[in-house]
Short mmCIF file of C-alpha atoms in Angstrom, two decimals:
data_model
loop_
_atom_site.label_atom_id
_atom_site.label_comp_id
_atom_site.label_asym_id
_atom_site.label_seq_id
_atom_site.Cartn_x
_atom_site.Cartn_y
_atom_site.Cartn_z
CA UNK A 1 3.06 5.39 -33.32
CA UNK A 2 6.13 3.31 -34.06
CA UNK A 3 8.51 5.36 -31.90
CA UNK A 4 6.29 5.04 -28.81
CA UNK A 5 6.12 1.27 -29.31
CA UNK A 6 9.90 1.14 -29.62
CA UNK A 7 10.33 3.16 -26.40
CA UNK A 8 7.89 0.89 -24.57
CA UNK A 9 9.68 -2.17 -25.87
CA UNK A 10 13.03 -0.76 -24.81
CA UNK A 11 11.72 -0.15 -21.28
CA UNK A 12 10.31 -3.68 -21.07
CA UNK A 13 13.57 -5.19 -22.29
CA UNK A 14 15.48 -3.09 -19.74
CA UNK A 15 13.26 -4.28 -16.89
CA UNK A 16 13.55 -7.91 -18.02
CA UNK A 17 17.34 -7.61 -18.24
CA UNK A 18 17.51 -5.99 -14.80
CA UNK A 19 15.43 -8.80 -13.34
CA UNK A 20 17.70 -11.45 -14.86
CA UNK A 21 20.78 -9.59 -13.64
CA UNK A 22 19.34 -9.34 -10.15
CA UNK A 23 18.74 -13.09 -9.98
CA UNK A 24 22.26 -13.71 -11.28
CA UNK A 25 23.62 -11.35 -8.64
CA UNK A 26 21.68 -13.20 -5.92
CA UNK A 27 23.09 -16.53 -7.08
CA UNK A 28 26.61 -15.08 -7.10
CA UNK A 29 26.24 -13.69 -3.58
CA UNK A 30 24.86 -17.01 -2.37
CA UNK A 31 27.79 -18.86 -3.94
CA UNK A 32 30.19 -16.65 -1.99
CA UNK A 33 28.16 -16.88 1.22
CA UNK A 34 27.64 -20.64 1.27
CA UNK A 35 31.08 -21.47 2.70
CA UNK A 36 30.82 -19.13 5.71
CA UNK A 37 27.26 -20.38 6.23
CA UNK A 38 28.51 -23.96 6.13
CA UNK A 39 31.19 -23.20 8.71
CA UNK A 40 28.94 -21.18 11.03
CA UNK A 41 25.83 -23.35 10.82
CA UNK A 42 27.63 -26.68 10.33
CA UNK A 43 25.65 -27.48 7.18
CA UNK A 44 26.02 -30.83 5.47
CA UNK A 45 26.08 -31.28 1.69
CA UNK A 46 22.33 -31.72 1.31
CA UNK A 47 21.59 -28.63 3.40
CA UNK A 48 23.97 -26.59 1.23
CA UNK A 49 22.24 -27.88 -1.92
CA UNK A 50 18.83 -26.98 -0.52
CA UNK A 51 20.03 -23.48 0.40
CA UNK A 52 21.43 -22.90 -3.10
CA UNK A 53 18.49 -24.54 -4.88
CA UNK A 54 15.94 -22.54 -2.91
CA UNK A 55 16.81 -19.46 -4.98
CA UNK A 56 15.39 -21.14 -8.08
CA UNK A 57 12.24 -22.22 -6.26
CA UNK A 58 11.67 -18.71 -4.94
CA UNK A 59 12.23 -17.28 -8.43
CA UNK A 60 9.75 -19.78 -9.90
CA UNK A 61 7.18 -18.96 -7.23
CA UNK A 62 7.66 -15.25 -7.95
CA UNK A 63 7.16 -15.85 -11.66
CA UNK A 64 3.94 -17.76 -11.07
CA UNK A 65 2.64 -15.20 -8.61
CA UNK A 66 3.73 -12.32 -10.83
CA UNK A 67 1.80 -13.75 -13.77
CA UNK A 68 -1.33 -14.02 -11.69
CA UNK A 69 -0.95 -10.47 -10.33
CA UNK A 70 -0.29 -9.18 -13.86
CA UNK A 71 -3.44 -10.85 -15.16
CA UNK A 72 -5.52 -9.47 -12.27
CA UNK A 73 -4.07 -5.94 -12.00
CA UNK A 74 -2.29 -5.29 -15.30
CA UNK A 75 1.31 -5.52 -16.45
CA UNK A 76 2.23 -1.90 -15.79
CA UNK A 77 1.11 -2.09 -12.16
CA UNK A 78 2.92 -5.40 -11.67
CA UNK A 79 6.20 -4.07 -13.08
CA UNK A 80 5.95 -1.01 -10.82
CA UNK A 81 5.36 -3.19 -7.76
CA UNK A 82 8.30 -5.44 -8.68
CA UNK A 83 10.57 -2.44 -9.14
CA UNK A 84 9.61 -1.11 -5.72
CA UNK A 85 10.20 -4.52 -4.15
CA UNK A 86 13.71 -4.55 -5.64
CA UNK A 87 14.40 -1.01 -4.38
CA UNK A 88 13.11 -1.69 -0.86
CA UNK A 89 14.93 -5.02 -0.71
CA UNK A 90 18.19 -3.38 -1.75
CA UNK A 91 17.79 -0.68 0.89
CA UNK A 92 17.00 -3.24 3.58
CA UNK A 93 19.99 -5.37 2.60
CA UNK A 94 22.29 -2.32 2.73
CA UNK A 95 21.00 -1.20 6.14
#
């Protein structure tokens, strides 16, 4: 029915928005952390750029891997696994 499709679409949009917000949050944290990292680890300009740019490479790798997992195991399973990874990662970061 139309209402079940709308609810499913709303959930998918919510998950996509949460994923984008999480990446934005990670970039913001990294932007704040790069100066103390530079001071502590004596990073040069190129090393700072690599550290900041690595977030995009990791996100791209995750997107490619996520697409493959979704094709092999289904979208619903993949979204559940991604959600659990976010939850576990958040708990580990807070610990």
